[in-house]
Short mmCIF file of N, CA and C in Angstrom, two decimals:
data_model
loop_
_atom_site.label_atom_id
_atom_site.label_comp_id
_atom_site.label_asym_id
_atom_site.label_seq_id
_atom_site.Cartn_x
_atom_site.Cartn_y
_atom_site.Cartn_z
N MET A 618 0.84 -1.16 -0.01
CA MET A 618 0.42 -0.21 -0.05
C MET A 618 1.00 1.10 0.06
N ASP A 619 0.54 2.25 -0.77
CA ASP A 619 1.58 3.40 -0.81
C ASP A 619 1.21 4.33 0.08
N PRO A 620 1.79 5.09 1.14
CA PRO A 620 1.82 5.57 1.98
C PRO A 620 1.33 7.15 1.62
N HIS A 621 1.64 7.42 0.46
CA HIS A 621 1.20 8.67 0.03
C HIS A 621 -0.01 8.93 -0.68
N SER A 622 -0.78 7.55 -0.75
CA SER A 622 -2.06 7.69 -1.52
C SER A 622 -3.27 8.27 -0.36
N PRO A 623 -4.01 9.12 -0.83
CA PRO A 623 -5.00 9.91 -0.43
C PRO A 623 -5.81 9.01 0.53
N SER A 624 -5.91 7.68 0.46
CA SER A 624 -6.70 6.63 1.18
C SER A 624 -6.03 6.35 2.36
N THR A 625 -4.98 6.45 2.66
CA THR A 625 -4.14 6.21 3.74
C THR A 625 -3.70 7.51 4.67
N ARG A 626 -3.42 8.39 3.75
CA ARG A 626 -2.72 9.70 4.80
C ARG A 626 -3.61 10.26 5.33
N ASP A 627 -3.50 11.16 6.25
CA ASP A 627 -4.33 11.87 7.41
C ASP A 627 -5.11 13.18 6.63
N LEU A 628 -6.24 13.24 6.19
CA LEU A 628 -6.97 14.03 5.57
C LEU A 628 -7.70 15.11 6.28
N GLY A 629 -7.08 15.48 7.44
CA GLY A 629 -7.60 16.23 8.64
C GLY A 629 -8.91 15.91 9.38
N PRO A 630 -9.59 17.07 9.75
CA PRO A 630 -10.99 16.55 10.51
C PRO A 630 -11.77 15.90 9.48
N THR A 631 -12.83 14.86 10.16
CA THR A 631 -13.81 14.10 9.75
C THR A 631 -15.15 14.60 10.10
N ALA A 632 -16.22 13.90 9.55
CA ALA A 632 -17.45 13.83 9.60
C ALA A 632 -17.79 13.84 10.90
N ASP A 633 -16.79 13.21 11.76
CA ASP A 633 -16.95 12.84 13.24
C ASP A 633 -16.78 14.02 13.82
N ASN A 634 -16.08 14.70 13.58
CA ASN A 634 -15.57 15.93 14.10
C ASN A 634 -15.70 17.53 13.53
N ALA A 635 -16.99 17.32 13.38
CA ALA A 635 -17.39 18.48 12.24
C ALA A 635 -17.31 20.01 12.76
N SER A 636 -17.38 19.93 14.05
CA SER A 636 -17.05 21.20 14.52
C SER A 636 -15.86 21.80 14.16
N GLU A 637 -14.96 21.10 13.92
CA GLU A 637 -13.70 21.58 13.58
C GLU A 637 -13.74 21.87 12.03
N VAL A 638 -14.75 21.79 11.29
CA VAL A 638 -14.69 21.81 10.12
C VAL A 638 -15.32 23.36 9.56
N HIS A 639 -14.76 24.22 8.96
CA HIS A 639 -15.48 25.65 8.81
C HIS A 639 -16.44 25.21 7.13
N ASN A 640 -17.33 25.90 7.40
CA ASN A 640 -18.39 25.47 6.10
C ASN A 640 -18.60 26.93 5.72
N PRO A 641 -18.09 27.35 4.46
CA PRO A 641 -18.11 28.70 4.06
C PRO A 641 -19.58 29.04 3.32
N SER A 642 -20.29 27.82 3.43
CA SER A 642 -21.90 28.02 2.79
C SER A 642 -22.96 28.10 3.73
N ILE A 643 -22.46 28.19 5.19
CA ILE A 643 -23.07 28.46 6.16
C ILE A 643 -22.90 29.99 6.64
N ASP A 644 -23.84 30.70 7.16
CA ASP A 644 -23.72 31.97 7.89
C ASP A 644 -23.76 31.76 9.38
N GLU A 645 -22.29 31.71 9.93
CA GLU A 645 -22.58 31.16 11.05
C GLU A 645 -23.27 31.98 12.24
N THR A 646 -23.48 33.12 11.69
CA THR A 646 -24.17 33.92 12.76
C THR A 646 -25.54 33.58 12.95
N ALA A 647 -25.99 33.58 11.83
CA ALA A 647 -27.42 33.18 11.45
C ALA A 647 -27.97 31.89 11.88
N ALA A 648 -26.83 30.94 12.00
CA ALA A 648 -27.10 29.52 12.24
C ALA A 648 -27.01 29.71 13.57
N ALA A 649 -26.26 30.38 14.31
CA ALA A 649 -26.37 30.71 16.07
C ALA A 649 -27.53 30.83 16.07
N GLN A 650 -28.24 31.44 15.78
CA GLN A 650 -29.71 32.05 15.67
C GLN A 650 -30.77 30.98 15.78
N GLY A 651 -30.34 30.19 15.19
CA GLY A 651 -31.24 28.88 14.97
C GLY A 651 -31.81 28.68 13.55
N ALA A 652 -31.36 29.61 12.62
CA ALA A 652 -31.69 29.52 11.33
C ALA A 652 -31.05 28.36 10.29
N CYS A 653 -31.53 28.31 9.15
CA CYS A 653 -31.08 27.25 8.14
C CYS A 653 -29.61 27.52 8.02
N ALA A 654 -29.52 28.98 7.58
CA ALA A 654 -28.21 29.62 7.21
C ALA A 654 -27.41 29.34 5.88
N GLN A 655 -28.01 28.27 5.43
CA GLN A 655 -27.29 27.95 3.79
C GLN A 655 -27.13 28.92 3.11
N VAL A 656 -26.24 29.33 2.56
CA VAL A 656 -25.94 30.39 1.42
C VAL A 656 -25.41 29.72 -0.04
N TYR A 657 -26.08 30.37 -0.81
CA TYR A 657 -25.82 30.26 -2.10
C TYR A 657 -24.58 31.25 -2.56
N LEU A 658 -23.55 30.21 -2.38
CA LEU A 658 -22.40 31.33 -2.65
C LEU A 658 -22.55 32.25 -3.94
N PRO A 659 -22.99 32.00 -5.21
CA PRO A 659 -22.65 32.86 -6.21
C PRO A 659 -23.54 33.87 -6.14
N THR A 660 -24.27 34.43 -5.10
CA THR A 660 -24.83 35.31 -4.64
C THR A 660 -24.70 35.95 -3.40
N GLY A 661 -24.73 35.04 -2.51
CA GLY A 661 -24.49 35.88 -1.15
C GLY A 661 -25.83 35.52 -0.31
N ALA A 662 -27.12 34.78 -1.33
CA ALA A 662 -28.28 35.13 -0.68
C ALA A 662 -28.54 33.84 0.65
N MET A 663 -29.07 33.91 1.46
CA MET A 663 -29.18 32.90 2.28
C MET A 663 -30.39 32.60 2.94
N CYS A 664 -30.73 31.21 3.23
CA CYS A 664 -31.73 30.34 3.55
C CYS A 664 -32.15 31.07 5.30
N THR A 665 -33.25 31.70 5.19
CA THR A 665 -33.67 32.41 6.55
C THR A 665 -34.88 31.60 7.12
N LEU A 666 -34.94 30.49 6.84
CA LEU A 666 -35.97 29.55 7.51
C LEU A 666 -35.30 28.98 8.64
N ARG A 667 -36.09 28.15 9.77
CA ARG A 667 -35.86 27.77 10.88
C ARG A 667 -34.68 26.35 10.24
N HIS A 668 -33.45 26.30 11.31
CA HIS A 668 -32.69 25.01 10.98
C HIS A 668 -33.27 23.85 11.32
N GLY A 669 -33.34 22.84 10.16
CA GLY A 669 -33.81 21.80 10.10
C GLY A 669 -35.19 21.84 9.43
N HIS A 670 -35.75 22.46 8.79
CA HIS A 670 -36.74 22.89 8.01
C HIS A 670 -37.07 21.94 6.92
N ASP A 671 -38.60 21.58 6.59
CA ASP A 671 -38.98 20.55 5.85
C ASP A 671 -38.80 21.67 4.50
N GLY A 672 -38.37 20.51 2.96
CA GLY A 672 -38.67 21.25 2.00
C GLY A 672 -37.42 21.98 1.69
N SER A 673 -37.65 22.80 0.76
CA SER A 673 -36.25 23.51 -0.23
C SER A 673 -36.08 24.76 0.85
N CYS A 674 -35.02 25.29 0.63
CA CYS A 674 -34.65 26.73 1.40
C CYS A 674 -35.33 27.87 0.98
N GLU A 675 -35.34 28.62 1.42
CA GLU A 675 -35.94 30.09 1.16
C GLU A 675 -34.75 30.88 1.22
N PHE A 676 -34.62 31.18 -0.23
CA PHE A 676 -33.18 32.07 0.01
C PHE A 676 -33.64 33.62 -0.11
N SER A 677 -33.06 34.61 0.60
CA SER A 677 -33.22 35.67 0.89
C SER A 677 -31.97 36.63 0.48
N PRO A 678 -32.11 37.69 -0.40
CA PRO A 678 -31.04 38.46 -0.75
C PRO A 678 -30.10 38.84 0.11
N ALA A 679 -28.96 38.73 -0.04
CA ALA A 679 -27.89 39.11 1.19
C ALA A 679 -28.11 40.43 2.09
N VAL A 680 -28.44 41.30 0.97
CA VAL A 680 -28.86 42.65 1.72
C VAL A 680 -29.88 42.52 2.83
N GLY A 681 -30.82 42.05 2.53
CA GLY A 681 -32.06 42.06 3.63
C GLY A 681 -31.95 40.78 4.32
N ALA A 682 -30.96 39.84 4.29
CA ALA A 682 -31.22 38.57 4.97
C ALA A 682 -31.57 38.33 6.61
N ASP A 683 -30.88 39.64 7.48
CA ASP A 683 -31.11 39.86 8.61
C ASP A 683 -32.41 40.57 8.98
N ALA A 684 -33.17 41.06 8.24
CA ALA A 684 -34.46 41.59 8.30
C ALA A 684 -35.37 40.59 8.16
N VAL A 685 -35.09 39.53 6.98
CA VAL A 685 -36.28 38.42 7.09
C VAL A 685 -35.89 37.56 7.92
N LEU A 686 -34.60 37.15 8.60
CA LEU A 686 -34.51 36.20 9.62
C LEU A 686 -35.30 36.73 10.69
N ALA A 687 -35.41 38.18 11.10
CA ALA A 687 -35.85 38.46 12.29
C ALA A 687 -37.54 38.25 12.17
N LYS A 688 -37.92 38.58 11.24
CA LYS A 688 -39.70 38.55 10.89
C LYS A 688 -39.73 37.03 11.06
N HIS A 689 -39.14 36.08 10.92
CA HIS A 689 -39.32 34.58 10.54
C HIS A 689 -39.11 34.45 12.04
N LYS A 690 -38.41 34.56 12.68
CA LYS A 690 -38.07 34.43 14.28
C LYS A 690 -39.44 34.67 15.23
N ALA A 691 -39.63 36.34 14.63
CA ALA A 691 -40.91 36.82 15.41
C ALA A 691 -42.11 36.11 15.06
N ASP A 692 -42.64 35.66 13.57
CA ASP A 692 -43.58 35.22 13.05
C ASP A 692 -43.71 33.75 14.00
N GLU A 693 -42.75 33.12 14.04
CA GLU A 693 -42.86 31.74 13.85
C GLU A 693 -42.49 31.29 15.57
N HIS A 694 -42.32 32.30 16.26
CA HIS A 694 -41.61 32.25 17.87
C HIS A 694 -40.58 31.36 18.14
N TRP A 695 -39.53 31.60 17.39
CA TRP A 695 -38.16 30.58 17.80
C TRP A 695 -37.06 31.70 18.03
#
């Protein structure tokens, strides 16, 4: 077995320790508030629905995402 093969060398943090992995497609501030916070990277639009929501994401433009997130939180009591 080749010790330099990608399957045998240490590739860093794993899914078992996901807290060590930074995901650029998640807005960490919004996620900490309970939002899905998935970001569509080409536009910066963010899903403002609750984390773990059913169905597809609801992306809001980056400019107004904070206001939409606050409205969802107030309307849905989360």
